[in-house]
PDB file of C-alpha atoms in Angstrom:
ATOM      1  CA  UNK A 245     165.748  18.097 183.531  1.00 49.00           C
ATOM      2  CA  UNK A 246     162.578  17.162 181.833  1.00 48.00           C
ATOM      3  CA  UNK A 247     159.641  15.688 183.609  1.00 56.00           C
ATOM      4  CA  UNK A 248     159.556  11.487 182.965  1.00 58.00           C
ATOM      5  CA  UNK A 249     156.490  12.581 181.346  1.00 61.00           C
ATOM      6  CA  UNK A 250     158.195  14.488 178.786  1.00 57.00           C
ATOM      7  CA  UNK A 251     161.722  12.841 178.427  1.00 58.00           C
ATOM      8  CA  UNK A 252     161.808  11.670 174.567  1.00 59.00           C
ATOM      9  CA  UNK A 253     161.553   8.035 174.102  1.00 62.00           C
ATOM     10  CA  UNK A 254     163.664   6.005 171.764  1.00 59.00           C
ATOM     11  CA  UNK A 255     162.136   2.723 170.047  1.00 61.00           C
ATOM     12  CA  UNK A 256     164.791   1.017 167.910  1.00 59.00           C
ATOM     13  CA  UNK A 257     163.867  -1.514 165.573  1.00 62.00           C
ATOM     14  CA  UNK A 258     166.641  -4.055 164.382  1.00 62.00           C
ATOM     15  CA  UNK A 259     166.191  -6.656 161.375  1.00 62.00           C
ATOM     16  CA  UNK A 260     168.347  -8.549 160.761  1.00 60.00           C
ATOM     17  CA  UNK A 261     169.589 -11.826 159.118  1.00 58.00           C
ATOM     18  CA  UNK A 262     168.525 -15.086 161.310  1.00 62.00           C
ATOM     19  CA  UNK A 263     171.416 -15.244 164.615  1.00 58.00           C
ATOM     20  CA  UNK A 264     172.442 -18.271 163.814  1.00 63.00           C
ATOM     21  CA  UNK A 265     174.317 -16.609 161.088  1.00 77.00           C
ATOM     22  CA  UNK A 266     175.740 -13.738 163.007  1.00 81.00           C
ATOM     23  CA  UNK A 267     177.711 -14.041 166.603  1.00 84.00           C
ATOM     24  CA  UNK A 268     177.319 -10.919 169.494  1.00 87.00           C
ATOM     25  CA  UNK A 269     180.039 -10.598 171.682  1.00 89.00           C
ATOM     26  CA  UNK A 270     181.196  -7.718 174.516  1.00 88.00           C
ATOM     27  CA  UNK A 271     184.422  -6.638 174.376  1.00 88.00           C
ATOM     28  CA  UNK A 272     186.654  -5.652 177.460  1.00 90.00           C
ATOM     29  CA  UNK A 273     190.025  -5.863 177.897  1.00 89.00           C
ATOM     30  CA  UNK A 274     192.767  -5.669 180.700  1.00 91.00           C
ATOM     31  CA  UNK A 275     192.968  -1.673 179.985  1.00 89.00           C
ATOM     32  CA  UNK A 276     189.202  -1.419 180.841  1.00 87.00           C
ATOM     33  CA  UNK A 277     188.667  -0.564 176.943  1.00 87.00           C
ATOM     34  CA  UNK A 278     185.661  -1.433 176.312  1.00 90.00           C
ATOM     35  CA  UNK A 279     182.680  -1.830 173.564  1.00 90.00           C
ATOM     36  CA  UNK A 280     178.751  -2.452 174.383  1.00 89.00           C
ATOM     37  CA  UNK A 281     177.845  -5.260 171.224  1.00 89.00           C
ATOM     38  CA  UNK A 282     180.031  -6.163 168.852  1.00 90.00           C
ATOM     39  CA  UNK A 283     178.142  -8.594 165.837  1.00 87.00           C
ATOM     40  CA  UNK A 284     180.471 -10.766 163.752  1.00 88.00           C
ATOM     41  CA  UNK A 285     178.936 -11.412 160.568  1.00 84.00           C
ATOM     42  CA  UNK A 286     179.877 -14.037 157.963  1.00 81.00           C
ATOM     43  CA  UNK A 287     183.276 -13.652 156.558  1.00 84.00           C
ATOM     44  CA  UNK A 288     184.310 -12.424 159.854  1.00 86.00           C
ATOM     45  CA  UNK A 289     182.988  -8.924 159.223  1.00 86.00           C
ATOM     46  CA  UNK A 290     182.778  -6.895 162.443  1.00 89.00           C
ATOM     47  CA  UNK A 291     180.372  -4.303 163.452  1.00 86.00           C
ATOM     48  CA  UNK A 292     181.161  -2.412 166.905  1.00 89.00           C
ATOM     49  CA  UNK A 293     178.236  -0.755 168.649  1.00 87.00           C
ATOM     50  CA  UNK A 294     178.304   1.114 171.610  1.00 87.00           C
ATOM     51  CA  UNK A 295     175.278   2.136 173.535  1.00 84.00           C
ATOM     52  CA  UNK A 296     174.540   5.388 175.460  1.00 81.00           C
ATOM     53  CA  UNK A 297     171.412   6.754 177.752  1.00 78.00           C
ATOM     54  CA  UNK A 298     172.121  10.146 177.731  1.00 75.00           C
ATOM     55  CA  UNK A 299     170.313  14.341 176.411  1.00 76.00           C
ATOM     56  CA  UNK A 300     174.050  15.123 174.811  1.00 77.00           C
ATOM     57  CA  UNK A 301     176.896  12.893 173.253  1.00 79.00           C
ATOM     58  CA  UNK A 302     180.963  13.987 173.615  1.00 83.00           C
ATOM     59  CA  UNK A 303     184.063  13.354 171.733  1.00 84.00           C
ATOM     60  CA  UNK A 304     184.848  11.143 174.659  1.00 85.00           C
ATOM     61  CA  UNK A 305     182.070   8.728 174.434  1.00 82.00           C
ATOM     62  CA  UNK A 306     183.438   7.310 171.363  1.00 83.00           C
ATOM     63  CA  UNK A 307     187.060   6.732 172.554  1.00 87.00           C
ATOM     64  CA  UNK A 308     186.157   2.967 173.062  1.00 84.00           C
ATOM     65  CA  UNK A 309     184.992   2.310 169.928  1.00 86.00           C
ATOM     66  CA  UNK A 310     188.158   4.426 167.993  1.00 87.00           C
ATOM     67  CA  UNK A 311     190.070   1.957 170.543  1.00 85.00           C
ATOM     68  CA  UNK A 312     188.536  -0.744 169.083  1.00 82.00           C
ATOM     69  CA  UNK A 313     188.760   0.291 165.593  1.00 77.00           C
TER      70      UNK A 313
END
């Protein structure tokens, strides 16, 4: 493990449309399935993020979000 000093950073930038146009949400249900942010657009169009702190990713991180699909 990396020194704090030398961990990468991430900066993420999001524009977007004004909120009052687009709805966030979390999603959990009984199962314990589960998905970070999900944005509902206009027209009802979806858009299912899920967020991760972590050096690698696995299949397994995204089993939520397949879930979701």
């Amino acid at each position: 493990i990396l020194p704090s000093s030398q961990q990468p950073r991430l900066t993420l930038w999001v524009f977007m449309r004004p909120l009052d146009k687009i709805d966030i949400f979390h999603y959990r249900d009984y199962s314990k399935h589960e998905v970070d942010i999900i944005l509902e657009g206009p027209g009802g169009n979806l858009v299912a993020i899920e967020v991760k702190s972590a050096q690698s990713l696995s299949h397994s991180d995204f089993k939520n979000l397949r879930y979701f699909k």
